[in-house]
CSV table of C-alpha atoms and ligand atoms in Angstrom, one decimal:
chain,number,residue,atom,x,y,z
S,60,GLY,CA,204.1,123.9,61.9
S,61,PRO,CA,203.7,123.6,65.3
S,62,VAL,CA,206.1,123.1,67.8
S,63,LEU,CA,204.4,120.8,69.8
S,64,GLU,CA,200.4,119.9,70.0
S,65,PHE,CA,197.9,117.9,71.8
S,66,ARG,CA,195.1,116.2,69.3
S,67,ASP,CA,192.6,115.8,71.6
S,68,VAL,CA,194.5,113.8,74.8
S,69,TRP,CA,192.2,112.1,76.8
S,70,PHE,CA,193.9,111.3,80.0
S,71,GLY,CA,193.5,110.2,83.9
S,72,TYR,CA,195.8,109.2,86.7
S,73,ASP,CA,192.9,106.9,87.5
S,74,PRO,CA,191.3,105.8,83.1
S,75,SER,CA,188.0,105.3,84.9
S,76,ARG,CA,188.1,108.8,85.6
S,77,PRO,CA,188.9,111.3,82.7
S,78,VAL,CA,191.2,114.6,84.1
S,79,LEU,CA,192.0,115.9,80.4
S,80,ARG,CA,188.5,115.1,78.5
S,81,GLY,CA,189.9,115.7,74.5
S,82,ILE,CA,192.2,118.7,75.0
S,83,SER,CA,193.9,119.9,71.6
S,84,PHE,CA,195.9,123.1,71.3
S,85,ALA,CA,199.1,124.1,68.8
S,86,VAL,CA,202.1,125.8,70.2
S,87,PRO,CA,203.8,127.9,67.5
S,88,SER,CA,207.8,127.6,67.4
S,89,ARG,CA,208.0,131.2,69.0
S,90,GLY,CA,205.7,133.3,70.7
S,91,HIS,CA,204.0,132.9,74.5
S,92,ILE,CA,200.8,130.9,75.2
S,93,ALA,CA,199.2,130.9,78.6
S,94,LEU,CA,196.9,128.5,80.5
S,95,VAL,CA,194.6,130.2,82.9
S,96,GLY,CA,192.0,128.3,84.9
S,97,PRO,CA,190.6,127.2,88.1
S,98,SER,CA,192.8,124.6,91.1
S,99,GLY,CA,192.9,121.2,89.7
S,100,ALA,CA,191.3,122.2,85.9
S,101,GLY,CA,193.5,119.8,84.5
S,102,LYS,CA,196.9,122.2,83.5
S,103,SER,CA,199.6,120.8,85.6
S,104,THR,CA,198.8,117.1,83.9
S,105,ILE,CA,198.8,119.4,80.5
S,106,PHE,CA,202.9,120.0,81.0
S,107,ALA,CA,203.3,116.6,82.6
S,108,LEU,CA,201.1,115.2,79.2
S,109,ALA,CA,203.7,117.5,78.0
S,110,GLU,CA,207.2,116.1,79.6
S,111,ARG,CA,205.7,112.6,79.0
S,112,PHE,CA,205.7,111.9,82.4
S,113,TYR,CA,202.9,110.1,81.5
S,114,GLU,CA,200.9,108.8,78.1
S,115,PRO,CA,197.5,110.0,76.9
S,116,ASP,CA,194.6,107.2,77.4
S,117,ARG,CA,193.4,108.4,73.4
S,118,GLY,CA,194.4,111.2,71.2
S,119,ALA,CA,198.3,112.2,70.8
S,120,VAL,CA,201.1,114.5,71.6
S,121,LEU,CA,203.2,115.9,68.7
S,122,LEU,CA,206.6,117.6,69.1
S,123,ASN,CA,207.3,119.3,65.4
S,124,GLY,CA,204.5,117.2,63.7
S,125,ARG,CA,205.5,113.7,65.1
S,126,ASP,CA,203.6,111.6,67.8
S,127,VAL,CA,206.3,111.7,70.5
S,128,ARG,CA,205.4,107.9,71.6
S,129,PHE,CA,207.5,107.0,68.7
S,130,THR,CA,210.6,109.6,69.9
S,131,PRO,CA,213.5,108.6,71.8
S,132,TYR,CA,212.8,109.9,75.7
S,133,ASP,CA,216.1,111.8,75.8
S,134,ARG,CA,215.2,113.4,72.6
S,135,HIS,CA,212.4,114.5,73.9
S,136,ARG,CA,213.0,115.4,77.1
S,137,ALA,CA,216.0,117.8,75.3
S,138,ALA,CA,213.8,119.4,73.7
S,139,VAL,CA,210.7,120.2,76.4
S,140,GLY,CA,212.5,122.2,78.9
S,141,LEU,CA,210.5,122.7,81.9
S,142,VAL,CA,210.7,125.5,84.7
S,143,GLU,CA,209.1,124.4,88.1
S,144,GLN,CA,207.0,126.3,89.9
S,145,ASP,CA,209.3,126.8,93.3
S,146,CYS,CA,213.0,127.1,90.5
S,147,PRO,CA,214.6,125.0,93.4
S,148,LEU,CA,218.3,126.0,93.0
S,149,LEU,CA,221.3,124.2,93.7
S,150,ALA,CA,224.2,124.7,96.3
S,151,GLY,CA,226.3,125.4,94.0
S,152,SER,CA,227.5,128.4,92.3
S,153,LEU,CA,225.3,131.0,90.4
S,154,ARG,CA,227.4,129.4,86.8
S,155,GLU,CA,227.2,126.4,87.9
S,156,ASN,CA,223.1,126.5,88.7
S,157,LEU,CA,222.9,128.2,85.1
S,158,LEU,CA,224.9,125.4,83.3
S,159,TYR,CA,223.5,122.4,85.0
S,160,GLY,CA,222.2,120.5,82.1
S,161,ALA,CA,223.6,122.6,79.8
S,162,GLY,CA,227.1,120.8,78.6
S,163,PRO,CA,229.8,122.7,78.3
S,164,ALA,CA,229.3,123.6,74.6
S,165,VAL,CA,227.9,126.7,75.7
S,166,SER,CA,230.0,129.9,74.9
S,167,GLU,CA,230.6,132.9,77.3
S,168,SER,CA,228.6,134.5,74.2
S,169,GLU,CA,226.5,132.8,75.0
S,170,LEU,CA,225.6,132.7,78.7
S,171,SER,CA,225.9,137.1,78.2
S,172,ARG,CA,223.3,136.8,75.7
S,173,VAL,CA,221.0,134.4,77.9
S,174,LEU,CA,222.0,136.8,81.2
S,175,ALA,CA,220.5,139.8,79.4
S,176,MET,CA,217.8,138.0,78.0
S,177,THR,CA,216.4,137.0,81.3
S,178,GLY,CA,217.5,140.6,82.9
S,179,LEU,CA,220.4,139.0,85.0
S,180,THR,CA,223.1,140.9,83.6
S,181,GLY,CA,222.9,143.3,86.6
S,182,VAL,CA,222.2,141.1,89.6
S,183,VAL,CA,225.4,139.3,88.2
S,184,ALA,CA,227.3,142.0,88.2
S,185,ALA,CA,225.7,143.3,92.0
S,186,LEU,CA,226.8,139.5,93.2
S,187,PRO,CA,229.5,140.1,95.6
S,188,ARG,CA,232.2,137.3,93.1
S,189,GLY,CA,229.6,137.6,90.3
S,190,LEU,CA,228.4,134.4,88.6
S,191,ASP,CA,231.1,132.4,91.1
S,192,THR,CA,228.7,133.3,94.3
S,193,PRO,CA,226.6,131.0,96.1
S,194,VAL,CA,223.1,130.4,95.4
S,195,GLY,CA,222.0,127.7,96.8
S,196,GLU,CA,219.6,127.4,99.8
S,197,ARG,CA,222.4,129.0,101.9
S,198,GLY,CA,223.0,131.2,100.0
S,199,ARG,CA,219.9,133.5,100.5
S,200,GLN,CA,221.2,135.7,97.0
S,201,LEU,CA,218.6,136.0,95.2
S,202,SER,CA,215.1,137.0,95.2
S,203,GLY,CA,212.3,134.7,94.1
S,204,GLY,CA,211.7,136.6,91.0
S,205,GLN,CA,215.6,136.5,89.9
S,206,ARG,CA,215.9,132.6,91.5
S,207,GLN,CA,212.5,132.7,88.6
S,208,ARG,CA,215.2,134.1,86.1
S,209,VAL,CA,217.8,132.3,86.6
S,210,ALA,CA,215.6,128.9,86.2
S,211,ILE,CA,214.3,130.4,82.9
S,212,ALA,CA,218.1,131.3,81.9
S,213,ARG,CA,219.3,127.2,82.9
S,214,CYS,CA,216.4,126.4,80.5
S,215,LEU,CA,217.2,128.8,77.7
S,216,LEU,CA,221.4,127.4,77.4
S,217,ALA,CA,219.7,123.6,77.4
S,218,ARG,CA,218.2,125.0,73.7
S,219,PRO,CA,215.0,123.5,74.0
S,220,ARG,CA,212.4,124.1,71.3
S,221,VAL,CA,210.0,124.2,74.3
S,222,ILE,CA,209.6,126.0,77.8
S,223,LEU,CA,206.8,125.0,79.8
S,224,LEU,CA,206.5,127.6,82.4
S,225,ASP,CA,205.0,126.7,86.0
S,226,GLU,CA,204.6,130.4,87.1
S,227,PRO,CA,204.5,130.7,91.0
S,228,THR,CA,201.6,132.0,92.7
S,229,ALA,CA,204.0,134.1,95.4
S,230,HIS,CA,204.1,137.5,95.5
S,231,LEU,CA,206.6,139.5,93.7
S,232,ASP,CA,207.5,143.2,93.8
S,233,ALA,CA,206.2,145.3,91.3
S,234,ASP,CA,209.8,145.3,89.9
S,235,SER,CA,210.3,141.7,89.8
S,236,GLU,CA,206.9,141.5,88.0
S,237,ARG,CA,207.9,143.3,85.4
S,238,ALA,CA,211.1,141.9,85.0
S,239,LEU,CA,209.2,138.2,84.5
S,240,ALA,CA,207.4,140.4,82.2
S,241,VAL,CA,209.9,141.4,79.5
S,242,ALA,CA,212.0,138.3,80.1
S,243,LEU,CA,208.8,136.3,78.9
S,244,ARG,CA,209.1,138.4,75.8
S,245,GLU,CA,212.4,138.1,75.3
S,246,VAL,CA,212.5,134.3,75.4
S,247,ALA,CA,209.2,134.5,73.7
S,248,ALA,CA,211.1,135.9,70.6
S,249,VAL,CA,213.3,133.1,70.4
S,250,CYS,CA,211.2,129.6,71.8
S,251,ALA,CA,208.2,128.8,71.8
S,252,LEU,CA,206.5,129.5,75.6
S,253,VAL,CA,203.7,127.9,77.6
S,254,VAL,CA,203.1,129.3,81.1
S,255,ILE,CA,200.5,128.3,83.5
S,256,ALA,CA,199.7,132.0,84.1
S,257,HIS,CA,198.6,132.7,88.1
S,258,ARG,CA,199.5,136.7,87.1
S,259,PHE,CA,197.0,138.9,85.1
S,260,SER,CA,199.9,140.3,83.5
S,261,THR,CA,201.7,137.1,82.2
S,262,VAL,CA,197.9,136.8,81.1
S,263,ARG,CA,197.8,140.3,79.5
S,264,SER,CA,201.0,139.7,77.5
S,265,ALA,CA,200.3,135.9,76.6
S,266,ASP,CA,199.8,136.2,72.9
S,267,ARG,CA,197.4,133.7,73.1
S,268,VAL,CA,195.4,132.4,76.2
S,269,LEU,CA,194.0,128.9,76.4
S,270,VAL,CA,191.2,128.6,79.9
S,271,ILE,CA,191.4,125.4,81.3
S,272,GLU,CA,187.8,124.2,82.5
S,273,GLY,CA,187.2,120.7,84.3
S,274,GLY,CA,189.8,119.5,81.6
S,275,VAL,CA,188.8,120.9,78.2
S,276,VAL,CA,189.6,124.0,76.6
S,277,ALA,CA,186.8,126.1,77.4
S,278,ALA,CA,187.9,129.2,75.7
S,279,GLU,CA,191.2,130.6,73.4
S,280,GLY,CA,192.2,133.4,71.8
S,281,THR,CA,193.9,136.8,72.8
S,282,HIS,CA,193.6,138.0,76.2
S,283,GLU,CA,191.4,141.1,74.5
S,284,GLU,CA,188.9,138.6,72.7
S,285,LEU,CA,188.5,137.0,76.0
S,286,LEU,CA,187.6,139.7,78.0
S,287,HIS,CA,184.4,139.8,76.0
S,288,VAL,CA,183.2,136.1,76.6
S,289,ASP,CA,181.6,134.9,79.8
O,22,ADP,P1,195.9,122.2,87.9
O,22,ADP,O1,197.0,122.1,87.3
O,22,ADP,O2,194.6,123.1,86.6
O,22,ADP,O3,195.4,123.0,89.0
O,22,ADP,P2,195.7,119.3,88.1
O,22,ADP,O4,196.3,119.1,86.9
O,22,ADP,O5,196.9,119.6,89.2
O,22,ADP,O6,195.4,120.1,87.6
O,22,ADP,O7,194.8,118.3,88.6
O,22,ADP,C1,193.5,117.9,88.0
O,22,ADP,C2,193.2,117.2,88.5
O,22,ADP,O8,193.7,115.7,88.7
O,22,ADP,C3,192.7,116.9,90.3
O,22,ADP,O9,192.1,116.6,90.3
O,22,ADP,C4,194.0,116.9,90.6
O,22,ADP,O10,193.4,116.0,92.0
O,22,ADP,C5,194.5,115.6,90.3
O,22,ADP,N1,195.6,115.0,90.2
O,22,ADP,C6,196.6,115.6,89.7
O,22,ADP,N2,197.9,115.0,90.0
O,22,ADP,C7,197.4,113.7,90.6
O,22,ADP,C8,198.2,112.7,90.6
O,22,ADP,N3,199.2,112.6,90.9
O,22,ADP,N4,197.6,111.8,91.4
O,22,ADP,C9,196.2,111.3,91.3
O,22,ADP,N5,195.6,112.6,91.0
O,22,ADP,C10,196.3,113.6,90.2
O,23,ADP,P1,217.2,116.7,64.2
O,23,ADP,O1,216.4,117.3,64.9
O,23,ADP,O2,218.3,116.4,64.1
O,23,ADP,O3,216.7,117.8,62.0
O,23,ADP,P2,215.1,115.0,62.6
O,23,ADP,O4,213.8,115.4,63.3
O,23,ADP,O5,215.4,114.7,61.4
O,23,ADP,O6,216.9,115.9,63.5
O,23,ADP,O7,215.7,113.6,62.7
O,23,ADP,C1,216.9,112.4,63.7
O,23,ADP,C2,216.1,111.0,63.5
O,23,ADP,O8,215.0,110.8,64.3
O,23,ADP,C3,215.2,110.9,61.8
O,23,ADP,O9,215.7,109.9,61.2
O,23,ADP,C4,213.8,110.9,62.4
O,23,ADP,O10,213.1,110.0,61.8
O,23,ADP,C5,213.9,110.2,63.8
O,23,ADP,N1,212.7,110.9,64.2
O,23,ADP,C6,212.8,111.9,65.6
O,23,ADP,N2,211.7,111.6,65.6
O,23,ADP,C7,211.2,111.2,65.6
O,23,ADP,C8,209.6,110.5,65.8
O,23,ADP,N3,209.1,111.2,66.6
O,23,ADP,N4,209.2,109.6,65.1
O,23,ADP,C9,210.1,109.0,64.0
O,23,ADP,N5,211.5,109.3,64.0
O,23,ADP,C10,211.3,110.2,64.7
C-alpha cells in the first residue's frame, strides 16, 4: 500500500478559512511525485501536515496505512524526511552535516553509497579536506546545487520512508540541474519522494504530477497526460 496518504484533508490556519479543501492523494513506497501549482495554492501546507506541524481539521493523513494521529510524534518525524528550500548547512564539516540526525549507526559504505546516489562523490574528492572540510556559512565551499544534494543525502542517511523536498526557486546552472535530476531518480528508486517542483525539468522527470490549485488537487497524472489538459 501507499507509504503516505491524504484522505479528504481539510485544513485552515484559521479554521473558518480553509486553505486545503479536501485534498486526497497516495504516495507509493517508491517513485517521484511532483506537486505543482501557483503560489498560495497550499503546497507548503500539504508538507506541513505531512510533517505533523498541524493536524487536519477534517479527513486524515496516513503513514503506512495508519492514521498518523495515533502514531508517536517522534516515530512519525523519523519516517518523514524534509529537505527545506534553502538547505541550511551547519557550521561544521561536511561529514558532520551529512550525519546530523542520522546517529552513529551509519557505516562508511552506506555513506559512500549515499554520496554516490546524490552525485557528491567527486565533489567530496575535490574538497581540500574531503569529508572533513568545513562547509557552513563561512566555508562557502559548495554551490547551491551541491548544498541541496548534501541536504538530500543527509535526509537519506536518516532512513526515512518518504522524503519531502521543497525545491528552491533560485536558478541553477544546467550542470546542477542535471545532477539534481539524476539524484532524484536514484533516490526515488529506494524511497518515496514528494517534490514541490519549481523547475520544469523536475516536473518532467516525476512519475506522477499533482496540480494543486486553491487547496484542491485540480489535476493528477503523468506529465505527458497533463500536457493534454487545459
Ligand atoms: P504554496 O506553498 O502553494 O505557495 P502555501 O501552503 O504556502 O501555498 O499557502 C497557502 C495559503 O495559506 C496562502 O493563502 C498562505 O498565505 C496561507 N498560509 C501559509 N502559511 C501560513 C501560516 N503559517 N499562517 C497563516 N496563513 C498561512
Ligand atoms: P515496524 O516499523 O518496526 O514494523 P510497526 O509498524 O509494526 O513497526 O509498529 C510497531 C508498533 O507500533 C506496533 O505495536 C504498532 O501497533 C504500533 N504503531 C505504530 N504506528 C501506529 C499507529 N499509527 N497507530 C497505532 N499503532 C501504531
